Coordinates of C-alpha atoms and ligand atoms in Angstrom, one line a residue:
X25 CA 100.3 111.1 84.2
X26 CA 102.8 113.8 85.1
X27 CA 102.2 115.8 87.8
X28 CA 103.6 119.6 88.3
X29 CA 103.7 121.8 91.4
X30 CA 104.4 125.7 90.6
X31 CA 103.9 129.0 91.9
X32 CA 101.1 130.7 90.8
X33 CA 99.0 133.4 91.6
X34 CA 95.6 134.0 90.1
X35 CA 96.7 136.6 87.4
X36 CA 99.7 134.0 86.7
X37 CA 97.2 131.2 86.4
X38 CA 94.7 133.1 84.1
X39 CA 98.1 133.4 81.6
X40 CA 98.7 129.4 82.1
X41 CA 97.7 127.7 78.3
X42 CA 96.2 124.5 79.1
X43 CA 93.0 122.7 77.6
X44 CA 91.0 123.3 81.3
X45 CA 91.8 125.1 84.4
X46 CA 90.0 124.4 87.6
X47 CA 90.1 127.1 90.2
X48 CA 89.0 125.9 93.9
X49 CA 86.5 128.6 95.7
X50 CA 87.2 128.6 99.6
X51 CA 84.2 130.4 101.6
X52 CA 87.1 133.0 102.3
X53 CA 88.0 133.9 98.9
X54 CA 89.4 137.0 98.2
X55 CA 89.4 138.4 94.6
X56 CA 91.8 140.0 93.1
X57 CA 92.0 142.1 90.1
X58 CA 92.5 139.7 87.6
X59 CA 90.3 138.0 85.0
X60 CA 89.8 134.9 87.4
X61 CA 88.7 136.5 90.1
X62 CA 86.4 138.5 88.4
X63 CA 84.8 135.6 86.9
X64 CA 84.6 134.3 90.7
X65 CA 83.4 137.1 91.8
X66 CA 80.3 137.2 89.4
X67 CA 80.1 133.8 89.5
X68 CA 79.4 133.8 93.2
X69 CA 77.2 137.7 93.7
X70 CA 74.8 136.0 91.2
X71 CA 74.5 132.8 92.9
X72 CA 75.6 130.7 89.8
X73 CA 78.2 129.6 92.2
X74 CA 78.1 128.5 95.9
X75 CA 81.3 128.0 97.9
X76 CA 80.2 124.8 98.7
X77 CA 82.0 121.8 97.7
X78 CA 80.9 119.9 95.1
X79 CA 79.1 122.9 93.5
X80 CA 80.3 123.7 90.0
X81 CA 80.6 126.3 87.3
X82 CA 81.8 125.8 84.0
X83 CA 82.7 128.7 81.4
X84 CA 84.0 128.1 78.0
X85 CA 87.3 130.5 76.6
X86 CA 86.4 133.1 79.1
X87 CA 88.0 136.8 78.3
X88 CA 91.6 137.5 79.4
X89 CA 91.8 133.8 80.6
X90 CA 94.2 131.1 78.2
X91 CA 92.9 127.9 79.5
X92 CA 89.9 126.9 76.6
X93 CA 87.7 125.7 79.7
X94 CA 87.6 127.1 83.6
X95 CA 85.9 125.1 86.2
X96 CA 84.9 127.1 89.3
X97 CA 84.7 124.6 91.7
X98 CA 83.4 125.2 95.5
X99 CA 85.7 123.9 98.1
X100 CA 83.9 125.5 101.6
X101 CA 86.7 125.9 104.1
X102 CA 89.1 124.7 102.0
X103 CA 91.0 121.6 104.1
X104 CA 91.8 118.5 103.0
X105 CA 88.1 117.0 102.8
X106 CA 85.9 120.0 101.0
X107 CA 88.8 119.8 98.6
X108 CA 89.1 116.3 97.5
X109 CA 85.4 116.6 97.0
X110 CA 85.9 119.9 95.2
X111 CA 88.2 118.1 93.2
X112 CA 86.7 115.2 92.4
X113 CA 83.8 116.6 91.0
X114 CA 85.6 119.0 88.8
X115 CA 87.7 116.1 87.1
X116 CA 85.0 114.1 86.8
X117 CA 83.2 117.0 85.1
X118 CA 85.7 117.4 82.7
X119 CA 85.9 113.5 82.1
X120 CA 85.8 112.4 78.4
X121 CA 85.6 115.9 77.1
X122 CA 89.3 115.2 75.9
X123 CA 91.6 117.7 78.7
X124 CA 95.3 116.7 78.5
X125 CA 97.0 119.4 80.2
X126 CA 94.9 120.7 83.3
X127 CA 96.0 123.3 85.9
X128 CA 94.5 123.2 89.4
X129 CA 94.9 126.5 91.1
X130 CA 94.7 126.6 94.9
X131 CA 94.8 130.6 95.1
X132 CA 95.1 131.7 99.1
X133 CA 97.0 129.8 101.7
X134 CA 96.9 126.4 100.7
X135 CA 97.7 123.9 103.7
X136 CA 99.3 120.2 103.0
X137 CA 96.3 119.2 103.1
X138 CA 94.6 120.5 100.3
X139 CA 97.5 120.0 97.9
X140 CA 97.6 116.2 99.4
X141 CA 93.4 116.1 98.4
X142 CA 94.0 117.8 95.3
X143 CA 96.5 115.7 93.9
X144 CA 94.9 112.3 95.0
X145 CA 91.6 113.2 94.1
X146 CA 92.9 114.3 90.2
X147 CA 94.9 110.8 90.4
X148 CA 91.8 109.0 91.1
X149 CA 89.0 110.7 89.4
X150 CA 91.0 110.3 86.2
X151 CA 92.2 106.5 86.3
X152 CA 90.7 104.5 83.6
X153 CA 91.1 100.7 83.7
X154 CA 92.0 99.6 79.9
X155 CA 94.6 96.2 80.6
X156 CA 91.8 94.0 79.5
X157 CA 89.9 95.6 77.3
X158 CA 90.2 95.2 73.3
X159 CA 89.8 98.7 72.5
X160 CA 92.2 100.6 74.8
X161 CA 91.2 104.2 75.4
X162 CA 92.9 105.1 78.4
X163 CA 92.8 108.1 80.5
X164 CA 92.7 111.5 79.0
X165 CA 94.9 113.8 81.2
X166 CA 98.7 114.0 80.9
X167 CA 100.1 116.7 82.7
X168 CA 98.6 118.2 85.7
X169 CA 99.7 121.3 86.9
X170 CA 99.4 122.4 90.9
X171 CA 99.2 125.9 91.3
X172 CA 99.8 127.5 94.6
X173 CA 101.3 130.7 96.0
X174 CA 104.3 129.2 97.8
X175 CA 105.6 126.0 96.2
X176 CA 108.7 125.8 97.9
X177 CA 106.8 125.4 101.0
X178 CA 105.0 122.5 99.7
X179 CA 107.5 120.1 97.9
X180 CA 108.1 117.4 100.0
X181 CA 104.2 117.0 100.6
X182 CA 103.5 117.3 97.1
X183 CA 106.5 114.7 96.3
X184 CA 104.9 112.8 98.8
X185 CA 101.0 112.7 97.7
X186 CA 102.7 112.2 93.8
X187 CA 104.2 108.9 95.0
X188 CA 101.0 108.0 97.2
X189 CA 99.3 108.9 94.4
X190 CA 101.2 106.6 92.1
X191 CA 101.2 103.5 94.5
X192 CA 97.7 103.6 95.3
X193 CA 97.1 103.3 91.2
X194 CA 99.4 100.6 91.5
X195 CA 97.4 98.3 93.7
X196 CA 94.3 99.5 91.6
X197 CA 95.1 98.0 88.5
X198 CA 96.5 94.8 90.4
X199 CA 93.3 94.6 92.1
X200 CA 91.2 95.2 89.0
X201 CA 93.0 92.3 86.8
X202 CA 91.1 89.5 87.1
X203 CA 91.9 86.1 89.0
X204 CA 92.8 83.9 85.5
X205 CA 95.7 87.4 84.8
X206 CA 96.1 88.4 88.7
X207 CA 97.7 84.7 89.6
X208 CA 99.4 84.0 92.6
X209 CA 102.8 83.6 90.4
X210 CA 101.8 87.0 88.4
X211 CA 101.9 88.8 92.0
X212 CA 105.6 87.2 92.2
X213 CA 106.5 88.5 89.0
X214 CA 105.1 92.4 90.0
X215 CA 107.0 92.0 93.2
X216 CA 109.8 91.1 91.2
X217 CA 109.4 93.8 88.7
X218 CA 109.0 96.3 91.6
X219 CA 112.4 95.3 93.6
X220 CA 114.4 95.7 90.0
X221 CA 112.7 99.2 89.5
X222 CA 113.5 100.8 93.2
X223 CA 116.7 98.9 94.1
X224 CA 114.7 96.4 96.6
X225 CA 115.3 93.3 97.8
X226 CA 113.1 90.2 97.2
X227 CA 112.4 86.8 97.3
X228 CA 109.7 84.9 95.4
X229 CA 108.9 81.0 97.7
X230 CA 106.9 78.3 96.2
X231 CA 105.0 75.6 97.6
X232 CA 108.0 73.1 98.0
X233 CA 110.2 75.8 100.0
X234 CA 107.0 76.9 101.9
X235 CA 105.9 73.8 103.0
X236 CA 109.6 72.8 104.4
X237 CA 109.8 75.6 106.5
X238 CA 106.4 74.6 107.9
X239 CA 103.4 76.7 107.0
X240 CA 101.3 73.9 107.2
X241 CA 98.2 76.7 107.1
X242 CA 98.9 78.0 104.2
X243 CA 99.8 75.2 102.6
X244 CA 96.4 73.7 103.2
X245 CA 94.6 76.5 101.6
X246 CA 96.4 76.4 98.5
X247 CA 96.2 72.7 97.8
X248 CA 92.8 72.6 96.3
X249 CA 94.1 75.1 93.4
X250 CA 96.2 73.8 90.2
X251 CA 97.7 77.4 90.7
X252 CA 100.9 77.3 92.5
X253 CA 101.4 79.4 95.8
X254 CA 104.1 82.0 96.2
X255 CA 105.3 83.5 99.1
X256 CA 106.9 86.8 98.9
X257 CA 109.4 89.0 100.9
X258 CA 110.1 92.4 99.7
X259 CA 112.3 94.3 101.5
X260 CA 113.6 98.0 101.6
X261 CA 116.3 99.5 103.6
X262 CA 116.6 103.6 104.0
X263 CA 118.1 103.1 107.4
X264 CA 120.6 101.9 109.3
X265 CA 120.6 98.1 108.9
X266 CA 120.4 97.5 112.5
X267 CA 117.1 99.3 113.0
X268 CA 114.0 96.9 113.5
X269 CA 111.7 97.2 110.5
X270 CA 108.1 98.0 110.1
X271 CA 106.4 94.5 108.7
X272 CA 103.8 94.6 106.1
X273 CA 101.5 91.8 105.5
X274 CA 99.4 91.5 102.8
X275 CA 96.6 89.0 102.0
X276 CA 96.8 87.8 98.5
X277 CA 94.4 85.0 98.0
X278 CA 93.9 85.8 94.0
X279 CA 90.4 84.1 94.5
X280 CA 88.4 83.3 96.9
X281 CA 85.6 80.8 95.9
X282 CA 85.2 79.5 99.5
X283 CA 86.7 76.4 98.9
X284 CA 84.9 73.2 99.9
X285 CA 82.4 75.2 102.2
X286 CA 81.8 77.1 98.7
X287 CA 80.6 80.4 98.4
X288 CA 76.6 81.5 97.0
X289 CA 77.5 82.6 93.3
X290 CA 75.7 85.8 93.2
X291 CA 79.0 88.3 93.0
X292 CA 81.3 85.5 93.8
X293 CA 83.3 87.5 90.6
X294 CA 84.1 90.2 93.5
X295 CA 86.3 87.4 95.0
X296 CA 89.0 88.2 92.8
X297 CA 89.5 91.3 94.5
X298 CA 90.3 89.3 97.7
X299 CA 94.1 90.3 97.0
X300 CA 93.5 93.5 97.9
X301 CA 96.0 93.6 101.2
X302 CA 98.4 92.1 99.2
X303 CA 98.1 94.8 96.0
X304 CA 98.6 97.2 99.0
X305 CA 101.5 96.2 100.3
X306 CA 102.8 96.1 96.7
X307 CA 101.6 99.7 95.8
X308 CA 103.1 100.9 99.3
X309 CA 106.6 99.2 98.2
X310 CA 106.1 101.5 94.8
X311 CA 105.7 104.7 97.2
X312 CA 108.3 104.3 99.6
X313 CA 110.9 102.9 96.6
X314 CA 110.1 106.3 95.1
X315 CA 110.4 108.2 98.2
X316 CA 112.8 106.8 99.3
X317 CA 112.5 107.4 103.3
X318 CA 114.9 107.1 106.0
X319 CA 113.1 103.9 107.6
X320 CA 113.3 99.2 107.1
X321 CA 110.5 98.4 105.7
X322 CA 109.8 94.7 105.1
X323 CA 106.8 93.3 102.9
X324 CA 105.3 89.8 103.1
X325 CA 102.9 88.2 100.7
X326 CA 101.0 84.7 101.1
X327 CA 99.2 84.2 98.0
X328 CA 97.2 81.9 96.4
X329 CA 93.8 80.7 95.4
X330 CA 90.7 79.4 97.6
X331 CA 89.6 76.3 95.6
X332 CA 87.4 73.5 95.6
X333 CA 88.7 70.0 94.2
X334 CA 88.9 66.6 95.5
X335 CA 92.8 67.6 96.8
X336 CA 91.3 70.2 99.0
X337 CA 91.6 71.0 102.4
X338 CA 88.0 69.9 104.2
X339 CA 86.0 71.1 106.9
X340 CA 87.6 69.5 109.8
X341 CA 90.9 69.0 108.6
X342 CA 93.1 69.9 111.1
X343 CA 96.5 71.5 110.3
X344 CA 99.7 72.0 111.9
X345 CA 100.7 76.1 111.5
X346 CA 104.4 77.3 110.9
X347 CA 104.0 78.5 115.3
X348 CA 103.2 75.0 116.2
X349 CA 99.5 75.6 117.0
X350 CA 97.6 72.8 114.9
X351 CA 94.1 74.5 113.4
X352 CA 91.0 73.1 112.9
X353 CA 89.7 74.2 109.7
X354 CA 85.8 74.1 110.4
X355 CA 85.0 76.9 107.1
X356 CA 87.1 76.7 104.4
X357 CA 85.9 80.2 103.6
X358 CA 87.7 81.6 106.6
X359 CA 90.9 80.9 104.9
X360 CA 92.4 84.1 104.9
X361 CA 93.7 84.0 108.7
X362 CA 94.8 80.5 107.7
X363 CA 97.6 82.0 105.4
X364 CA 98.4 85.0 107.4
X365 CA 98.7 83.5 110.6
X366 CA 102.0 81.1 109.1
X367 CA 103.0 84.9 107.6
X368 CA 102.9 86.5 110.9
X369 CA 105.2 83.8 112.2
X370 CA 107.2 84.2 109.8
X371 CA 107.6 88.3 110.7
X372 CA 109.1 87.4 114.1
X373 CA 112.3 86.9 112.2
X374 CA 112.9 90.4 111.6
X375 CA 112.1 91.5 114.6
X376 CA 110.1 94.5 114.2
X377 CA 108.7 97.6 115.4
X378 CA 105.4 96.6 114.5
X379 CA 103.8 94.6 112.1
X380 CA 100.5 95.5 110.6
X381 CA 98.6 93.0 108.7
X382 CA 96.3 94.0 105.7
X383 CA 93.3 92.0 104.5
X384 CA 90.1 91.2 102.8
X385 CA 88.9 89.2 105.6
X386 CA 85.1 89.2 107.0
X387 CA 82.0 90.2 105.3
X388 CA 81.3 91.3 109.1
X389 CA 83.3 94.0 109.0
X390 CA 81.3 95.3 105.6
X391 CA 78.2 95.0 107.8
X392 CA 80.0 96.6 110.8
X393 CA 81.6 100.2 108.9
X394 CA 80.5 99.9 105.3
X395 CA 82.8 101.3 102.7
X396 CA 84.0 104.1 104.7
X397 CA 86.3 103.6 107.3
X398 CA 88.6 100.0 107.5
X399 CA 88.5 98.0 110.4
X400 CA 91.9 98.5 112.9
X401 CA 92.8 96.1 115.4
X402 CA 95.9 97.0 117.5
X403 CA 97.6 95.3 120.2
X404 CA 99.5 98.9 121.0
X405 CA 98.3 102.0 121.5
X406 CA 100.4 103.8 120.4
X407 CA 100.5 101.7 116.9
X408 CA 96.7 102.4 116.8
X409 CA 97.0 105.8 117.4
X410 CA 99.5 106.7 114.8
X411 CA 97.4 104.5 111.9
X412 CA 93.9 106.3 112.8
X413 CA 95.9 109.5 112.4
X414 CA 97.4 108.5 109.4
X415 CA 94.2 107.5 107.7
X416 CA 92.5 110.3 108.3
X417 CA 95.1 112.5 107.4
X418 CA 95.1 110.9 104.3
X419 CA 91.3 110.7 103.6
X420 CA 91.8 107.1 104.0
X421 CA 90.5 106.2 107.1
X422 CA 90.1 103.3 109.8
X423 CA 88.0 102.8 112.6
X424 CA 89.4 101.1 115.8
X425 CA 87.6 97.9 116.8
X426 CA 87.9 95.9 120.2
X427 CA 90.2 93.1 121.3
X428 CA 88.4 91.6 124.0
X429 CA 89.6 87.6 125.0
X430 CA 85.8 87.0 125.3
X431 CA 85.6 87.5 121.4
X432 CA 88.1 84.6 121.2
X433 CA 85.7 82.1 123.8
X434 CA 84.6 80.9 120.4
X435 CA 87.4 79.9 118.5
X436 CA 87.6 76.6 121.2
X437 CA 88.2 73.3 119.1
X438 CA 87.3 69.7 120.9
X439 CA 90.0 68.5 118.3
X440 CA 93.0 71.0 118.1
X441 CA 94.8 74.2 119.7
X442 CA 92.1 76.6 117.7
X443 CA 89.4 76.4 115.5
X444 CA 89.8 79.0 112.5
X445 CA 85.9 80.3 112.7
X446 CA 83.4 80.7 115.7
X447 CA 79.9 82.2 115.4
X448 CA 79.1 84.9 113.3
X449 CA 78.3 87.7 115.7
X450 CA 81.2 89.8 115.7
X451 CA 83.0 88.1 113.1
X452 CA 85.1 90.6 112.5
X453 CA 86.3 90.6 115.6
X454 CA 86.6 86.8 116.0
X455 CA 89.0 87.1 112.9
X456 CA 91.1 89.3 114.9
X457 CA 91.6 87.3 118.1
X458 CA 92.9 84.1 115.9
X459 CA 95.3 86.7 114.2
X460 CA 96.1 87.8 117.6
X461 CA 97.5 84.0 118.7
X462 CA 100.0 84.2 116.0
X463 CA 100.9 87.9 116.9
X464 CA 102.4 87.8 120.3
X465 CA 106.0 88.7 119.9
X466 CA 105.6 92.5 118.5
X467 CA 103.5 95.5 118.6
X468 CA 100.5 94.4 115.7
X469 CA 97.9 95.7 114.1
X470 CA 95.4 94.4 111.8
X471 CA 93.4 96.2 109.1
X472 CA 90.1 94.6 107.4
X473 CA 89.6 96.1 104.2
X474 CA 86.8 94.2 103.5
X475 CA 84.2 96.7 103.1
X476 CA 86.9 99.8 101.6
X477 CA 89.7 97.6 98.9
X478 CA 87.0 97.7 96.4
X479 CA 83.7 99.3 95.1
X480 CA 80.9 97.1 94.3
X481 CA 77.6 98.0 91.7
X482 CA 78.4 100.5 88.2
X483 CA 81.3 101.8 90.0
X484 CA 82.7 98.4 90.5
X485 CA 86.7 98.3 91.0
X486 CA 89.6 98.2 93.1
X487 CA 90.6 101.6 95.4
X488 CA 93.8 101.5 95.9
X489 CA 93.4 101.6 99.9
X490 CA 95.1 101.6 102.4
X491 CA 98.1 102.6 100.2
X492 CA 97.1 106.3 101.2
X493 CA 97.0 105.8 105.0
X494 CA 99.7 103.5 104.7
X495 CA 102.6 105.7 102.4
X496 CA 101.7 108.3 105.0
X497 CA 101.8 106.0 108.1
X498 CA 105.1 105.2 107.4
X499 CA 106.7 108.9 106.4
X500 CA 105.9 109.4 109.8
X501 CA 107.7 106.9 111.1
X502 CA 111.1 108.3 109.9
X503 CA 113.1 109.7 112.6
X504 CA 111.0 108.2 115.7
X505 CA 112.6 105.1 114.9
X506 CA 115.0 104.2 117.5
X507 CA 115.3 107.5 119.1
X508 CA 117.5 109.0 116.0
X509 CA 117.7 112.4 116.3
X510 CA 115.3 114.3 113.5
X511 CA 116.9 114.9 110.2
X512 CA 118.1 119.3 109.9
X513 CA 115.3 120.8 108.1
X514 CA 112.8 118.5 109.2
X515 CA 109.5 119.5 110.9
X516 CA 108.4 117.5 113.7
X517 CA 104.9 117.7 114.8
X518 CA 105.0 117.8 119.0
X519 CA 103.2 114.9 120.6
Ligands
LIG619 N1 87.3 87.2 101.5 C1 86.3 86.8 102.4 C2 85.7 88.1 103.1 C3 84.8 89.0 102.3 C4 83.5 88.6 102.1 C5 85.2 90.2 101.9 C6 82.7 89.4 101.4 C7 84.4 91.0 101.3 C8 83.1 90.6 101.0 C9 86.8 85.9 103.5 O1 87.7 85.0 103.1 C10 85.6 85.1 103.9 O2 85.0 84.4 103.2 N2 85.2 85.3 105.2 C11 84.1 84.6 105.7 C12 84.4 84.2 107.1 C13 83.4 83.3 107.7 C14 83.4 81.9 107.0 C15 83.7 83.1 109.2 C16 82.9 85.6 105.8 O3 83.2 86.8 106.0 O4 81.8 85.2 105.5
LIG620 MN1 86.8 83.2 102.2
LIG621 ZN1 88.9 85.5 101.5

């Protein structure tokens, strides 16, 4: 889907040809004297329109307007919220009624915001999943035209929610594939495929070269599976090569059946989205390779599957992790701190900034915040300040949760350094503080996207997030890394 920013004012828009044109109605709308406004206008003095968002109006070839359909959509006080609702509801209003070319018009002053909402909520609404299906009718819309008063105030942000947009339908389809397509050496092959389309570097490990360098973890994981492992590096450089990277670290177990200590089977199917940290990472790689920011950026990916078989790891196997802390494995099903503790070993290499972990990992955290806000851990303050920001700047938001050593009291094992599960009260939380022992040497965070990477019920599928929160996280991070001055032109927000 292309996507188009141009400036437009309401007489301008009513002259655009396109198959539907959906104008967003802010509480302080001001008509004008064109056909649009009029429309509005009528629309809202006979209360067949509120300014509320989510409220709708359609008309069909309206007089003295091109576009064959108008949707008058509601947006309230127009920010970034009312308007991805606004948005959302319009598109999927005008889903399957065969719109190609579409033209959103944000008339008024438009903040960031709104054209950020607008263009992920047209991105989203409109995403059809077709890779396995016999028959493929994909999605309908092909161009999408944004429509404001002053583009040329709002490239970069529009470049930027285009390329958000894009990653974040990246790690959708990833997500969505299922577990016998979405393998462990399929993820290698993306990764791959990624690095040769933005000019990355990367490297694909299997289970020989991983268990040599000594993730004993994650090599016990994977050795109930007959699908090979692969560890992957991804890395991206827009800045100096001396400046210390941001790590990301994505969970990729491609499915989680709970291994030995196996699983119930109602939904156990949902398990294949259990990749969903590392389909973010990936989608965040397609962002920033299109964006192409001034900041290091390194991606790492343990992946594999969570399997029972009479070569699996067992409950109270004990294992030796790439740190040198051996791990009593008393849950198989708690295996996704087992592979990204040996990965956040691993990060210390590069010695980053920060290194922010993104995974699948506790049902508790589902019970804990639902499907609306992510679970964030942070060691740093400062780390957790800028990711809460960045979520909900993005309409992709996070929730911070505590750190406490008590949590960890727990994790004690009679038998070895930690055991990888204590009770269930706070298990989200518990998950954290063994994440924590492997974290030590940098500023870290830890998302749980447990309850946000995917939708469950009719709606079932993948999200896409955090690759919103993410993408933005990290355009923020350009300039304020190691004290280089701010690029000429660019706005900095005081602190
Ligand atoms: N991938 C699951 C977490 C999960 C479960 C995410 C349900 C979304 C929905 C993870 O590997 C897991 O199984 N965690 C266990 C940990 C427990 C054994 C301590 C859990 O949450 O039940
Ligand atoms: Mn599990
Ligand atoms: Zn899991």
């Amino acid at each position: 889907m292309d996507f188009e920013l141009k400036t437009l004012d309401l007489a301008g828009a009513a002259r655009e040809k396109c198959d539907a044109l959906v104008l967003l109605v802010a509480e302080s709308f001001k008509p004008g004297k064109d056909a649009l406004s009029k429309l509005a206008a009528e629309a809202l003095k006979g209360r067949d329109l509120e300014a509320k968002p989510g409220k709708l109006l359609q008309a069909y070839r309206p007089a003295g307007i091109a576009a064959s359909r108008v949707v008058l959509a509601g947006c309230g006080d127009g920010t970034g919220k009312r308007v991805h609702t606004a948005v959302q509801a319009a598109v999927g209003s005008l889903r399957t009624s065969g719109v190609k070319r579409l033209v959103i018009c944000l008339p008024g002053k438009a903040g960031e915001d709104a054209v950020r909402a607008a263009v992920a909520a047209t991105a989203e609404t409109s995403y059809v999943y077709v890779a396995t299906k016999s028959k493929p009718e994909g999605r309908e819309l092909q161009r999408v035209t944004v429509a404001v008063e002053d583009a040329g105030r709002h490239e970069g942000g529009f470049a930027a929610a285009r390329a958000a947009a894009n990653g974040v339908e990246f790690a959708r389809e990833l997500g969505n594939l299922p577990a016998n397509h979405a393998t462990p050496t399929r993820l290698g092959e993306e990764a791959r495929k990624l690095a040769k389309a933005h000019g990355l570097h990367c490297e694909v490990l299997g289970p020989k070269e991983v268990a040599r360098i000594g993730m004993g973890s994650f090599t016990a994981v994977a050795q109930g599976s007959e699908q090979p492992l692969r560890f992957i590096v991804l890395k991206y450089q827009g800045a100096p090569q001396g400046e210390a990277p941001v790590v990301l670290v994505g969970k990729g177990i491609t499915f989680d059946s709970g291994g030995i200590s196996i699983k119930p089977s109602q939904d156990m199917d949902e398990m294949k989205f259990d990749m969903g940290g590392a389909a973010s990472v990936l989608g965040t790689f397609h962002a920033i390779g299109q964006l192409r920011p001034a900041i290091n950026l390194v991606g790492l990916i343990p992946s594999c599957e969570n399997m029972p078989d009479g070569r699996s790891v067992k409950p109270g196997d004990i294992v030796a992790s790439l740190s040198g802390q051996t791990i009593e494995i008393l849950n198989t099903d708690a295996e996704g701190r087992l592979i990204l503790c040996d990965a956040l070993t691993y990060a210390e290499r590069f010695k980053p900034r920060a290194v922010i972990d993104i995974a699948t990992l506790t049902g508790a955290c589902v019970v804990a915040l639902g499907a609306v806000r992510s679970g964030l851990f942070a060691t740093d303050d400062t780390l957790a300040r800028q990711l809460l920001e960045a979520g909900d700047a993005a309409l992709d938001p996070c929730w911070r949760m505590p750190l406490d050593d008590e949590y960890a009291e727990g994790l004690k094992s009679n038998f070895a350094d930690v055991a990888n599960v204590a009770g269930r009260a706070g298990g989200a939380v518990n998950a954290a503080k063994f994440l924590q022992r492997f974290a030590g040497k940098y500023p870290w965070a830890h998302l749980d996207i447990a309850g946000t990477a995917w939708k469950s019920g009719g709606a079932k599928g993948s999200t896409g997030r955090p690759v919103g929160l993410l993408v933005h996280y990290l355009l923020g991070q350009q300039d304020a890394a190691s004290g280089r001055p701010a690029r000429r032109g660019a706005k900095r927000k005081a602190a």
